[in-house]
Amino acid sequence: MTQSNSKQDLLTYTVRLGDDAIILGHRLSEWVSYGPFLEEDIALGNVSLDFIGHAQMYYTYAATLSNEVGDKKAEDDFAYLRDEREFQNHIIHELPRGDFAYSVVKQLLIDLYNKHYIEELKSSNDETLSAIAAKAAKEVTYHCRRSKEWTLRLGDGTEESHLKMQRALDDLWGYTHEIFEQDELELRLVAQGIAVDSASLKDKWFDDVKAIIEQATLKLPTSEWAVRGGRAGYHTENLGHLLTEMQFVHRSFPGAKW
Amino acid sequence: MTQSNSKQDLLTYTVRLGDDAIILGHRLSEWVSYGPFLEEDIALGNVSLDFIGHAQMYYTYAATLSNEVGDKKAEDDFAYLRDEREFQNHIIHELPRGDFAYSVVKQLLIDLYNKHYIEELKSSNDETLSAIAAKAAKEVTYHCRRSKEWTLRLGDGTEESHLKMQRALDDLWGYTHEIFEQDELELRLVAQGIAVDSASLKDKWFDDVKAIIEQATLKLPTSEWAVRGGRAGYHTENLGHLLTEMQFVHRSFPGAKW
């Protein structure tokens, strides 16, 4: 492989990590001042901003890389000027906010994934990705603690909260398979010690999820259905609606000098 | 005046300060992931959370006071279980988000007000209010710096941004008079050295605003109209819509054990 193809791979990979973060950050921002109580409002807002901050780091790096491959883009171009098919986030990140239990379970599944993912990314041969991961790691630890606490509180809470949590878990399970799969591009980067070998994280993630789910008196889903396609740009209708909102202000003032 | 009447005054005053903060914090949260670019998204989100954090401090204190006057309420009751007529925020805080220029001018006017207000509140004879003000002061300084920078950038920017800023300033000016007026309740607390004498801040605030507005090549409005009534519970239709959204989740699960 040539140097420039390899650089293009790295650019795509970096943008993907940014896409996961910004789409989830946007979703979480929908909770700001709609949380069940004030303290949680603020906490959810901060978590949302953590993810948008991670996206900013990835997109800033992607902007540098885009310059090196001769297709210069700015950080904001990635967030605001791409269409649905160009976003390569895993689908779980774009799913609607749902009720509070749904958001809690979604975060649990994602946060535990990020815990292992970010830990591995810290050892990436790419120094910038490694540095981003090091910065993000502390926040991810906090996210995991929050998600675990909420899962225990609601799963082992009232009959109603338990039912809502179980339903959310059953609904979300089919979206967790995709996050451990890799296409050829990511496999090439894994071989170079740059990308995380996410398939290798699945057992550890599963053990973590299982332990918390059982402690929360919930049952692991057994259904076999799985949704795929996010990394190839295939999305649910949710992403289109989200982008319409997220990109509206920026696109309304194309090239505006703020 | 009896001790308990005085305590009731303090409770009402504290709730009012909380109302100003939470309503503005909610409005600002509408910008999260809708900002014109990523960095500003995150900044606006943080400012929003600052205000919601201030509201939380005021409401927590109000909850303590409510217990002392024999009408026990929890922090969240103030935010989520009161109707429009019970909110006593100044009307400027409930005005719609508007375009970005509108939000910038609104923040400039409010942040400069808060700068002087919080500085005075630090000297309150009430130790808790004084402590809250001391905590909030640093954030308010940061808010002022941001608002000034944006006002200069957009006011003295393109022809379009200049026009939008001037229009926003003209539209908002009539809502600034109310924030320097005080009813009998606040005057009683001023006499006790507890509440801020906001009327005394108007000249300093005006000088600050004038200096920045002129540096931004904008003109001070000369119109005489003024909107009043927030502290008495009279609001624009905007507040009702905002509360419907803000209180929906909490009210959907009345008394839920989360």
Short mmCIF file of C-alpha atoms in Angstrom, two decimals:
data_model
loop_
_atom_site.label_atom_id
_atom_site.label_comp_id
_atom_site.label_asym_id
_atom_site.label_seq_id
_atom_site.Cartn_x
_atom_site.Cartn_y
_atom_site.Cartn_z
CA MET A 1 0.00 0.00 0.00
CA THR A 2 1.22 3.46 -0.81
CA GLN A 3 1.79 6.08 1.82
CA SER A 4 -1.08 8.25 0.60
CA ASN A 5 -3.61 5.39 0.57
CA SER A 6 -2.60 4.62 4.10
CA LYS A 7 -3.09 8.26 5.05
CA GLN A 8 -6.53 8.19 3.44
CA ASP A 9 -7.41 5.13 5.55
CA LEU A 10 -6.32 6.96 8.67
CA LEU A 11 -8.40 9.98 7.70
CA THR A 12 -11.50 7.87 7.17
CA TYR A 13 -10.98 6.04 10.45
CA THR A 14 -10.52 9.28 12.36
CA VAL A 15 -13.67 10.76 10.86
CA ARG A 16 -15.59 7.62 11.84
CA LEU A 17 -14.57 8.01 15.46
CA GLY A 18 -15.62 11.65 15.26
CA ASP A 19 -18.96 10.65 13.76
CA ASP A 20 -19.72 8.23 16.58
CA ALA A 21 -18.95 10.92 19.12
CA ILE A 22 -20.79 13.83 17.57
CA ILE A 23 -23.97 11.93 16.80
CA LEU A 24 -24.17 10.57 20.32
CA GLY A 25 -23.25 13.95 21.80
CA HIS A 26 -26.06 15.54 19.84
CA ARG A 27 -28.54 12.93 21.01
CA LEU A 28 -27.54 13.42 24.61
CA SER A 29 -27.84 17.18 24.28
CA GLU A 30 -31.54 16.63 23.68
CA TRP A 31 -31.73 15.80 27.38
CA VAL A 32 -30.32 19.11 28.59
CA SER A 33 -33.00 20.70 30.72
CA TYR A 34 -35.34 17.78 30.00
CA GLY A 35 -33.84 15.41 32.53
CA PRO A 36 -35.95 13.96 35.33
CA PHE A 37 -34.33 16.30 37.86
CA LEU A 38 -31.94 19.21 37.97
CA GLU A 39 -28.77 17.47 38.99
CA GLU A 40 -29.22 14.86 36.29
CA ASP A 41 -29.91 17.59 33.76
CA ILE A 42 -26.53 19.07 34.42
CA ALA A 43 -24.81 15.69 34.46
CA LEU A 44 -26.34 14.67 31.12
CA GLY A 45 -25.39 18.02 29.68
CA ASN A 46 -21.82 17.52 30.73
CA VAL A 47 -21.68 14.03 29.26
CA SER A 48 -23.09 15.40 26.03
CA LEU A 49 -20.39 18.05 25.92
CA ASP A 50 -17.73 15.41 26.62
CA PHE A 51 -18.76 13.57 23.46
CA ILE A 52 -18.96 16.73 21.36
CA GLY A 53 -15.51 17.60 22.70
CA HIS A 54 -14.17 14.21 21.61
CA ALA A 55 -15.69 14.75 18.17
CA GLN A 56 -13.95 18.09 17.98
CA MET A 57 -10.59 16.45 18.69
CA TYR A 58 -11.11 13.79 16.03
CA TYR A 59 -12.37 16.25 13.41
CA THR A 60 -9.53 18.65 14.08
CA TYR A 61 -7.07 15.85 13.45
CA ALA A 62 -9.06 14.81 10.37
CA ALA A 63 -8.75 18.36 9.05
CA THR A 64 -4.96 18.12 9.30
CA LEU A 65 -4.97 14.74 7.57
CA SER A 66 -7.28 16.01 4.83
CA ASN A 67 -4.73 18.66 4.03
CA GLU A 68 -2.02 16.03 3.74
CA VAL A 69 -4.02 13.94 1.28
CA GLY A 70 -4.80 17.03 -0.81
CA ASP A 71 -8.52 17.34 -0.04
CA LYS A 72 -8.42 20.12 2.48
CA LYS A 73 -11.36 20.36 4.86
CA ALA A 74 -11.97 22.24 8.08
CA GLU A 75 -13.11 20.71 11.34
CA ASP A 76 -16.63 22.07 10.92
CA ASP A 77 -16.95 20.72 7.38
CA PHE A 78 -17.00 17.21 8.80
CA ALA A 79 -19.71 18.01 11.32
CA TYR A 80 -21.94 20.27 9.30
CA LEU A 81 -21.38 19.86 5.59
CA ARG A 82 -21.68 16.15 4.97
CA ASP A 83 -24.79 14.27 4.02
CA GLU A 84 -26.30 11.28 5.69
CA ARG A 85 -24.59 8.74 3.45
CA GLU A 86 -21.21 10.27 4.27
CA PHE A 87 -21.58 9.75 8.01
CA GLN A 88 -20.05 6.48 9.12
CA ASN A 89 -21.12 6.24 12.73
CA HIS A 90 -22.28 2.96 14.16
CA ILE A 91 -26.05 2.98 14.14
CA ILE A 92 -26.51 2.68 17.89
CA HIS A 93 -25.31 6.27 18.25
CA GLU A 94 -28.06 7.70 16.07
CA LEU A 95 -30.99 5.92 17.72
CA PRO A 96 -33.56 8.29 19.17
CA ARG A 97 -33.36 9.54 22.70
CA GLY A 98 -36.31 7.40 23.77
CA ASP A 99 -37.39 7.46 27.39
CA PHE A 100 -34.93 7.87 30.22
CA ALA A 101 -34.48 4.12 30.71
CA TYR A 102 -33.71 3.71 27.01
CA SER A 103 -31.01 6.37 27.22
CA VAL A 104 -29.54 4.80 30.33
CA VAL A 105 -29.25 1.35 28.74
CA LYS A 106 -27.88 2.81 25.51
CA GLN A 107 -25.21 4.66 27.45
CA LEU A 108 -24.33 1.59 29.48
CA LEU A 109 -23.72 -0.47 26.34
CA ILE A 110 -21.75 2.32 24.66
CA ASP A 111 -19.80 3.50 27.68
CA LEU A 112 -18.54 0.01 28.48
CA TYR A 113 -17.55 -0.37 24.83
CA ASN A 114 -15.71 2.94 24.93
CA LYS A 115 -13.92 1.95 28.11
CA HIS A 116 -12.15 -0.91 26.35
CA TYR A 117 -11.90 0.87 23.02
CA ILE A 118 -10.27 4.00 24.38
CA GLU A 119 -7.93 1.95 26.53
CA GLU A 120 -6.70 0.16 23.39
CA LEU A 121 -6.55 3.35 21.34
CA LYS A 122 -4.13 4.78 23.89
CA SER A 123 -1.61 2.26 22.53
CA SER A 124 -2.16 3.21 18.91
CA ASN A 125 0.96 3.69 16.80
CA ASP A 126 -0.57 6.93 15.67
CA GLU A 127 0.55 9.48 18.21
CA THR A 128 -2.35 11.87 17.76
CA LEU A 129 -5.01 9.20 18.15
CA SER A 130 -3.15 7.90 21.17
CA ALA A 131 -3.10 11.41 22.68
CA ILE A 132 -6.82 11.92 22.02
CA ALA A 133 -7.57 8.60 23.72
CA ALA A 134 -5.48 9.57 26.72
CA LYS A 135 -7.47 12.78 27.07
CA ALA A 136 -10.82 11.03 26.66
CA ALA A 137 -10.09 8.14 29.04
CA LYS A 138 -10.88 9.97 32.26
CA GLU A 139 -14.27 11.07 31.01
CA VAL A 140 -15.10 7.59 29.78
CA THR A 141 -14.40 6.20 33.25
CA TYR A 142 -16.85 8.71 34.69
CA HIS A 143 -19.46 7.84 32.06
CA CYS A 144 -19.19 4.15 32.95
CA ARG A 145 -19.68 4.83 36.63
CA ARG A 146 -22.77 6.91 35.94
CA SER A 147 -24.28 4.33 33.61
CA LYS A 148 -23.68 1.52 36.03
CA GLU A 149 -25.27 3.43 38.91
CA TRP A 150 -28.35 4.31 36.87
CA THR A 151 -28.71 0.77 35.56
CA LEU A 152 -28.68 -0.65 39.06
CA ARG A 153 -31.03 2.03 40.35
CA LEU A 154 -33.63 1.60 37.62
CA GLY A 155 -33.19 -2.09 36.87
CA ASP A 156 -33.50 -3.01 40.52
CA GLY A 157 -35.97 -0.19 41.21
CA THR A 158 -39.73 -0.15 40.88
CA GLU A 159 -41.67 -2.68 38.84
CA GLU A 160 -42.25 -0.03 36.17
CA SER A 161 -38.64 1.08 35.95
CA HIS A 162 -37.53 -2.56 35.78
CA LEU A 163 -39.89 -3.25 32.88
CA LYS A 164 -38.73 -0.17 31.02
CA MET A 165 -35.10 -1.11 31.45
CA GLN A 166 -35.68 -4.67 30.27
CA ARG A 167 -37.60 -3.46 27.23
CA ALA A 168 -34.84 -0.99 26.39
CA LEU A 169 -32.20 -3.70 26.69
CA ASP A 170 -34.15 -6.03 24.42
CA ASP A 171 -34.67 -3.23 21.88
CA LEU A 172 -31.04 -2.15 21.85
CA TRP A 173 -29.26 -5.49 21.86
CA GLY A 174 -29.41 -5.96 18.10
CA TYR A 175 -27.40 -2.79 17.58
CA THR A 176 -24.43 -3.97 19.63
CA HIS A 177 -23.09 -6.54 17.17
CA GLU A 178 -22.00 -4.03 14.58
CA ILE A 179 -19.67 -2.20 16.93
CA PHE A 180 -17.38 -5.25 17.12
CA GLU A 181 -17.15 -5.78 13.36
CA GLN A 182 -14.53 -4.31 11.09
CA ASP A 183 -14.31 -3.69 7.39
CA GLU A 184 -11.16 -4.05 5.27
CA LEU A 185 -10.09 -0.49 5.90
CA GLU A 186 -10.08 -0.91 9.65
CA LEU A 187 -8.40 -4.31 9.38
CA ARG A 188 -5.57 -2.70 7.37
CA LEU A 189 -5.15 -0.13 10.12
CA VAL A 190 -5.27 -2.80 12.82
CA ALA A 191 -2.44 -4.60 11.02
CA GLN A 192 -0.42 -1.37 11.24
CA GLY A 193 -1.12 -1.03 14.95
CA ILE A 194 -3.15 2.13 14.37
CA ALA A 195 -6.81 1.15 14.70
CA VAL A 196 -8.34 -0.74 17.59
CA ASP A 197 -9.14 -4.39 16.95
CA SER A 198 -12.68 -4.05 18.21
CA ALA A 199 -13.53 -7.73 17.64
CA SER A 200 -11.02 -8.58 20.33
CA LEU A 201 -12.92 -6.48 22.85
CA LYS A 202 -16.23 -8.28 22.61
CA ASP A 203 -15.67 -10.88 25.32
CA LYS A 204 -14.44 -8.35 27.85
CA TRP A 205 -17.33 -6.04 27.03
CA PHE A 206 -19.82 -8.88 27.31
CA ASP A 207 -18.51 -9.89 30.73
CA ASP A 208 -18.83 -6.30 31.96
CA VAL A 209 -22.35 -5.92 30.62
CA LYS A 210 -23.44 -9.30 31.95
CA ALA A 211 -22.20 -8.58 35.47
CA ILE A 212 -24.03 -5.25 35.70
CA ILE A 213 -27.19 -6.48 34.00
CA GLU A 214 -27.47 -9.41 36.38
CA GLN A 215 -26.77 -7.26 39.41
CA ALA A 216 -29.57 -4.99 38.18
CA THR A 217 -31.88 -8.05 38.11
CA LEU A 218 -32.26 -7.75 34.33
CA LYS A 219 -31.96 -10.54 31.77
CA LEU A 220 -29.54 -10.66 28.87
CA PRO A 221 -31.43 -10.75 25.58
CA THR A 222 -31.21 -13.93 23.59
CA SER A 223 -32.54 -12.68 20.26
CA GLU A 224 -30.30 -13.08 17.25
CA TRP A 225 -31.29 -10.14 15.03
CA ALA A 226 -28.58 -7.63 14.26
CA VAL A 227 -28.53 -4.27 12.49
CA ARG A 228 -25.47 -3.39 10.44
CA GLY A 229 -24.25 -0.84 7.95
CA GLY A 230 -23.27 2.32 9.81
CA ARG A 231 -19.58 2.21 8.87
CA ALA A 232 -20.62 1.84 5.22
CA GLY A 233 -22.90 4.87 5.43
CA TYR A 234 -26.20 3.00 5.67
CA HIS A 235 -28.36 4.56 8.36
CA THR A 236 -31.80 4.53 9.90
CA GLU A 237 -34.13 7.40 9.17
CA ASN A 238 -33.20 8.83 12.57
CA LEU A 239 -29.87 10.11 11.31
CA GLY A 240 -31.44 12.19 8.57
CA HIS A 241 -33.72 13.94 11.03
CA LEU A 242 -30.86 14.51 13.43
CA LEU A 243 -28.60 16.01 10.75
CA THR A 244 -31.37 18.28 9.52
CA GLU A 245 -31.50 19.81 12.97
CA MET A 246 -27.82 19.71 13.76
CA GLN A 247 -26.69 21.25 10.49
CA PHE A 248 -29.46 23.80 10.07
CA VAL A 249 -27.76 26.82 11.61
CA HIS A 250 -24.42 26.23 9.97
CA ARG A 251 -25.91 25.56 6.55
CA SER A 252 -28.15 28.61 6.79
CA PHE A 253 -25.09 30.83 6.74
CA PRO A 254 -22.80 29.09 4.25
CA GLY A 255 -19.29 30.42 4.56
CA ALA A 256 -20.45 33.10 6.96
CA LYS A 257 -17.68 35.01 8.67
CA TRP A 258 -18.82 34.91 12.27
CA MET B 1 -41.87 42.66 60.53
CA THR B 2 -41.95 39.24 62.11
CA GLN B 3 -39.13 36.81 61.73
CA SER B 4 -41.23 34.40 59.67
CA ASN B 5 -42.44 37.07 57.23
CA SER B 6 -38.86 38.06 56.72
CA LYS B 7 -37.94 34.44 56.05
CA GLN B 8 -40.78 34.21 53.53
CA ASP B 9 -39.39 37.29 51.75
CA LEU B 10 -35.97 35.68 51.58
CA LEU B 11 -37.47 32.49 50.21
CA THR B 12 -39.32 34.34 47.47
CA TYR B 13 -36.23 36.35 46.58
CA THR B 14 -34.07 33.25 46.39
CA VAL B 15 -36.58 31.50 44.17
CA ARG B 16 -36.66 34.53 41.87
CA LEU B 17 -32.91 34.37 41.39
CA GLY B 18 -33.25 30.66 40.68
CA ASP B 19 -36.01 31.37 38.16
CA ASP B 20 -33.87 33.85 36.24
CA ALA B 21 -31.07 31.33 36.06
CA ILE B 22 -33.02 28.23 35.12
CA ILE B 23 -35.11 29.88 32.43
CA LEU B 24 -32.04 31.38 30.78
CA GLY B 25 -30.11 28.14 31.19
CA HIS B 26 -32.89 26.27 29.45
CA ARG B 27 -32.98 28.77 26.59
CA LEU B 28 -29.23 28.50 26.12
CA SER B 29 -29.42 24.73 26.14
CA GLU B 30 -31.45 25.00 22.96
CA TRP B 31 -28.18 25.97 21.28
CA VAL B 32 -26.31 22.82 22.24
CA SER B 33 -25.31 21.14 19.00
CA TYR B 34 -27.08 23.86 17.02
CA GLY B 35 -24.32 26.43 17.29
CA PRO B 36 -22.68 27.87 14.18
CA PHE B 37 -19.58 25.76 14.76
CA LEU B 38 -18.35 23.03 17.04
CA GLU B 39 -16.27 25.01 19.47
CA GLU B 40 -19.11 27.47 20.01
CA ASP B 41 -21.51 24.58 20.50
CA ILE B 42 -19.49 23.37 23.41
CA ALA B 43 -19.00 26.86 24.82
CA LEU B 44 -22.72 27.61 24.69
CA GLY B 45 -23.45 24.28 26.28
CA ASN B 46 -21.11 25.06 29.13
CA VAL B 47 -22.63 28.49 29.68
CA SER B 48 -26.07 26.89 29.72
CA LEU B 49 -24.94 24.43 32.37
CA ASP B 50 -23.42 27.26 34.41
CA PHE B 51 -26.84 28.88 34.65
CA ILE B 52 -28.63 25.63 35.43
CA GLY B 53 -25.98 25.06 38.10
CA HIS B 54 -26.70 28.48 39.61
CA ALA B 55 -30.41 27.69 39.59
CA GLN B 56 -29.69 24.49 41.42
CA MET B 57 -27.81 26.36 44.15
CA TYR B 58 -30.65 28.87 44.60
CA TYR B 59 -33.37 26.22 44.60
CA THR B 60 -31.47 24.04 47.04
CA TYR B 61 -31.28 26.98 49.42
CA ALA B 62 -34.96 27.74 48.76
CA ALA B 63 -35.81 24.17 49.72
CA THR B 64 -34.11 24.67 53.09
CA LEU B 65 -35.93 27.96 53.62
CA SER B 66 -39.26 26.43 52.62
CA ASN B 67 -38.83 23.92 55.41
CA GLU B 68 -38.20 26.72 57.90
CA VAL B 69 -41.40 28.54 56.93
CA GLY B 70 -43.41 25.36 57.17
CA ASP B 71 -44.14 24.81 53.50
CA LYS B 72 -41.61 22.13 52.71
CA LYS B 73 -40.56 21.82 49.08
CA ALA B 74 -37.71 20.05 47.34
CA GLU B 75 -35.28 21.65 44.93
CA ASP B 76 -36.95 20.01 41.93
CA ASP B 77 -40.41 21.19 42.98
CA PHE B 78 -39.35 24.74 42.20
CA ALA B 79 -38.05 23.87 38.78
CA TYR B 80 -40.63 21.39 37.63
CA LEU B 81 -43.85 21.65 39.59
CA ARG B 82 -44.78 25.32 39.42
CA ASP B 83 -46.99 26.95 36.82
CA GLU B 84 -46.25 29.91 34.64
CA ARG B 85 -47.82 32.44 37.00
CA GLU B 86 -45.62 31.19 39.83
CA PHE B 87 -42.37 31.83 38.00
CA GLN B 88 -40.99 35.27 38.81
CA ASN B 89 -38.10 35.58 36.41
CA HIS B 90 -37.44 38.84 34.62
CA ILE B 91 -38.96 38.56 31.17
CA ILE B 92 -35.70 39.00 29.25
CA HIS B 93 -34.67 35.51 30.37
CA GLU B 94 -37.65 33.81 28.77
CA LEU B 95 -37.41 35.46 25.37
CA PRO B 96 -36.94 32.99 22.53
CA ARG B 97 -33.51 31.92 21.38
CA GLY B 98 -33.86 33.89 18.14
CA ASP B 99 -30.95 33.91 15.72
CA PHE B 100 -27.36 33.80 16.88
CA ALA B 101 -26.98 37.58 16.94
CA TYR B 102 -30.10 37.87 19.09
CA SER B 103 -28.68 35.40 21.60
CA VAL B 104 -25.34 37.23 21.64
CA VAL B 105 -26.93 40.61 22.39
CA LYS B 106 -29.24 39.10 24.98
CA GLN B 107 -26.30 37.52 26.74
CA LEU B 108 -24.29 40.74 26.62
CA LEU B 109 -27.07 42.68 28.33
CA ILE B 110 -27.67 39.97 30.92
CA ASP B 111 -24.05 39.05 31.57
CA LEU B 112 -23.06 42.65 32.25
CA TYR B 113 -26.03 42.94 34.59
CA ASN B 114 -25.00 39.77 36.38
CA LYS B 115 -21.44 41.01 36.72
CA HIS B 116 -22.56 43.91 38.92
CA TYR B 117 -25.41 42.01 40.54
CA ILE B 118 -23.32 39.05 41.64
CA GLU B 119 -20.54 41.34 42.85
CA GLU B 120 -23.08 43.07 45.14
CA LEU B 121 -24.68 39.82 46.21
CA LYS B 122 -21.30 38.67 47.49
CA SER B 123 -21.73 41.30 50.23
CA SER B 124 -25.22 40.14 51.20
CA ASN B 125 -25.88 39.79 54.92
CA ASP B 126 -27.30 36.41 54.10
CA GLU B 127 -24.36 34.04 54.24
CA THR B 128 -25.75 31.44 51.86
CA LEU B 129 -26.61 33.94 49.14
CA SER B 130 -23.20 35.49 49.61
CA ALA B 131 -21.56 32.08 49.21
CA ILE B 132 -23.58 31.28 46.08
CA ALA B 133 -22.55 34.61 44.58
CA ALA B 134 -18.90 33.93 45.34
CA LYS B 135 -19.16 30.59 43.53
CA ALA B 136 -20.95 32.09 40.53
CA ALA B 137 -18.69 35.13 40.13
CA LYS B 138 -15.91 33.40 38.23
CA GLU B 139 -18.31 32.02 35.65
CA VAL B 140 -20.00 35.37 35.22
CA THR B 141 -16.63 36.96 34.44
CA TYR B 142 -16.11 34.36 31.73
CA HIS B 143 -19.61 34.94 30.34
CA CYS B 144 -18.93 38.68 30.07
CA ARG B 145 -15.69 38.12 28.21
CA ARG B 146 -17.41 35.82 25.72
CA SER B 147 -20.32 38.17 25.15
CA LYS B 148 -18.04 41.13 24.61
CA GLU B 149 -15.89 39.24 22.11
CA TRP B 150 -18.91 38.07 20.12
CA THR B 151 -20.50 41.51 20.15
CA LEU B 152 -17.35 43.10 18.74
CA ARG B 153 -16.92 40.33 16.19
CA LEU B 154 -20.47 40.46 14.87
CA GLY B 155 -21.22 44.14 15.40
CA ASP B 156 -18.06 45.18 13.62
CA GLY B 157 -18.22 42.24 11.21
CA THR B 158 -20.00 41.94 7.89
CA GLU B 159 -22.81 44.23 6.80
CA GLU B 160 -25.30 41.44 7.45
CA SER B 161 -24.01 40.56 10.91
CA HIS B 162 -23.98 44.26 11.83
CA LEU B 163 -27.60 44.65 10.79
CA LYS B 164 -28.65 41.57 12.72
CA MET B 165 -26.90 42.78 15.84
CA GLN B 166 -28.46 46.23 15.63
CA ARG B 167 -31.91 44.76 15.12
CA ALA B 168 -31.42 42.45 18.10
CA LEU B 169 -30.30 45.35 20.27
CA ASP B 170 -33.32 47.44 19.27
CA ASP B 171 -35.65 44.50 19.93
CA LEU B 172 -34.18 43.68 23.31
CA TRP B 173 -33.70 47.13 24.79
CA GLY B 174 -37.24 47.42 26.11
CA TYR B 175 -36.70 44.35 28.31
CA THR B 176 -33.75 45.83 30.18
CA HIS B 177 -35.64 48.38 32.27
CA GLU B 178 -37.43 45.84 34.40
CA ILE B 179 -34.22 44.29 35.69
CA PHE B 180 -33.36 47.47 37.58
CA GLU B 181 -36.74 47.86 39.24
CA GLN B 182 -37.71 46.46 42.61
CA ASP B 183 -40.97 45.70 44.30
CA GLU B 184 -41.71 46.18 48.00
CA LEU B 185 -40.50 42.73 48.89
CA GLU B 186 -37.07 43.32 47.42
CA LEU B 187 -36.88 46.80 48.92
CA ARG B 188 -37.52 45.33 52.36
CA LEU B 189 -34.66 42.89 51.79
CA VAL B 190 -32.41 45.64 50.48
CA ALA B 191 -33.05 47.57 53.70
CA GLN B 192 -31.86 44.51 55.62
CA GLY B 193 -28.72 44.27 53.55
CA ILE B 194 -29.82 40.96 52.06
CA ALA B 195 -31.01 41.70 48.51
CA VAL B 196 -29.10 43.60 45.87
CA ASP B 197 -30.24 47.16 45.24
CA SER B 198 -30.44 46.65 41.50
CA ALA B 199 -31.55 50.23 40.79
CA SER B 200 -28.16 51.38 41.99
CA LEU B 201 -26.45 49.25 39.34
CA LYS B 202 -28.09 50.80 36.32
CA ASP B 203 -25.55 53.56 35.65
CA LYS B 204 -22.57 51.22 35.88
CA TRP B 205 -24.31 48.69 33.66
CA PHE B 206 -25.23 51.37 31.14
CA ASP B 207 -21.64 52.61 30.94
CA ASP B 208 -20.39 49.07 30.33
CA VAL B 209 -22.98 48.40 27.65
CA LYS B 210 -22.41 51.76 25.96
CA ALA B 211 -18.64 51.27 25.74
CA ILE B 212 -18.93 47.84 24.13
CA ILE B 213 -21.82 48.77 21.85
CA GLU B 214 -19.94 51.77 20.51
CA GLN B 215 -16.74 49.81 20.06
CA ALA B 216 -18.81 47.32 18.07
CA THR B 217 -19.99 50.23 15.83
CA LEU B 218 -23.58 49.72 17.00
CA LYS B 219 -25.99 52.42 18.15
CA LEU B 220 -27.72 52.57 21.52
CA PRO B 221 -31.50 52.37 21.10
CA THR B 222 -33.46 55.50 21.91
CA SER B 223 -36.94 54.01 22.09
CA GLU B 224 -38.84 54.42 25.33
CA TRP B 225 -41.06 51.34 25.45
CA ALA B 226 -40.55 48.97 28.32
CA VAL B 227 -41.91 45.56 29.22
CA ARG B 228 -42.53 44.77 32.88
CA GLY B 229 -44.19 42.22 35.09
CA GLY B 230 -41.88 39.22 35.41
CA ARG B 231 -41.28 39.53 39.15
CA ALA B 232 -45.06 39.68 39.63
CA GLY B 233 -45.58 36.51 37.60
CA TYR B 234 -46.77 38.16 34.39
CA HIS B 235 -45.06 36.60 31.43
CA THR B 236 -44.98 36.46 27.67
CA GLU B 237 -46.39 33.41 25.94
CA ASN B 238 -42.80 32.20 25.50
CA LEU B 239 -42.57 31.07 29.11
CA GLY B 240 -45.57 28.77 28.84
CA HIS B 241 -44.09 26.98 25.86
CA LEU B 242 -40.73 26.71 27.58
CA LEU B 243 -42.21 25.25 30.76
CA THR B 244 -44.26 22.75 28.80
CA GLU B 245 -41.05 21.38 27.37
CA MET B 246 -38.90 21.76 30.44
CA GLN B 247 -41.35 20.13 32.83
CA PHE B 248 -42.65 17.39 30.57
CA VAL B 249 -40.36 14.56 31.65
CA HIS B 250 -40.60 15.32 35.34
CA ARG B 251 -44.37 15.73 35.31
CA SER B 252 -44.84 12.55 33.28
CA PHE B 253 -43.52 10.55 36.20
CA PRO B 254 -45.01 12.32 39.22
CA GLY B 255 -43.27 11.22 42.35
CA ALA B 256 -41.37 8.56 40.46
CA LYS B 257 -38.58 6.91 42.40
CA TRP B 258 -35.73 7.09 39.92
#
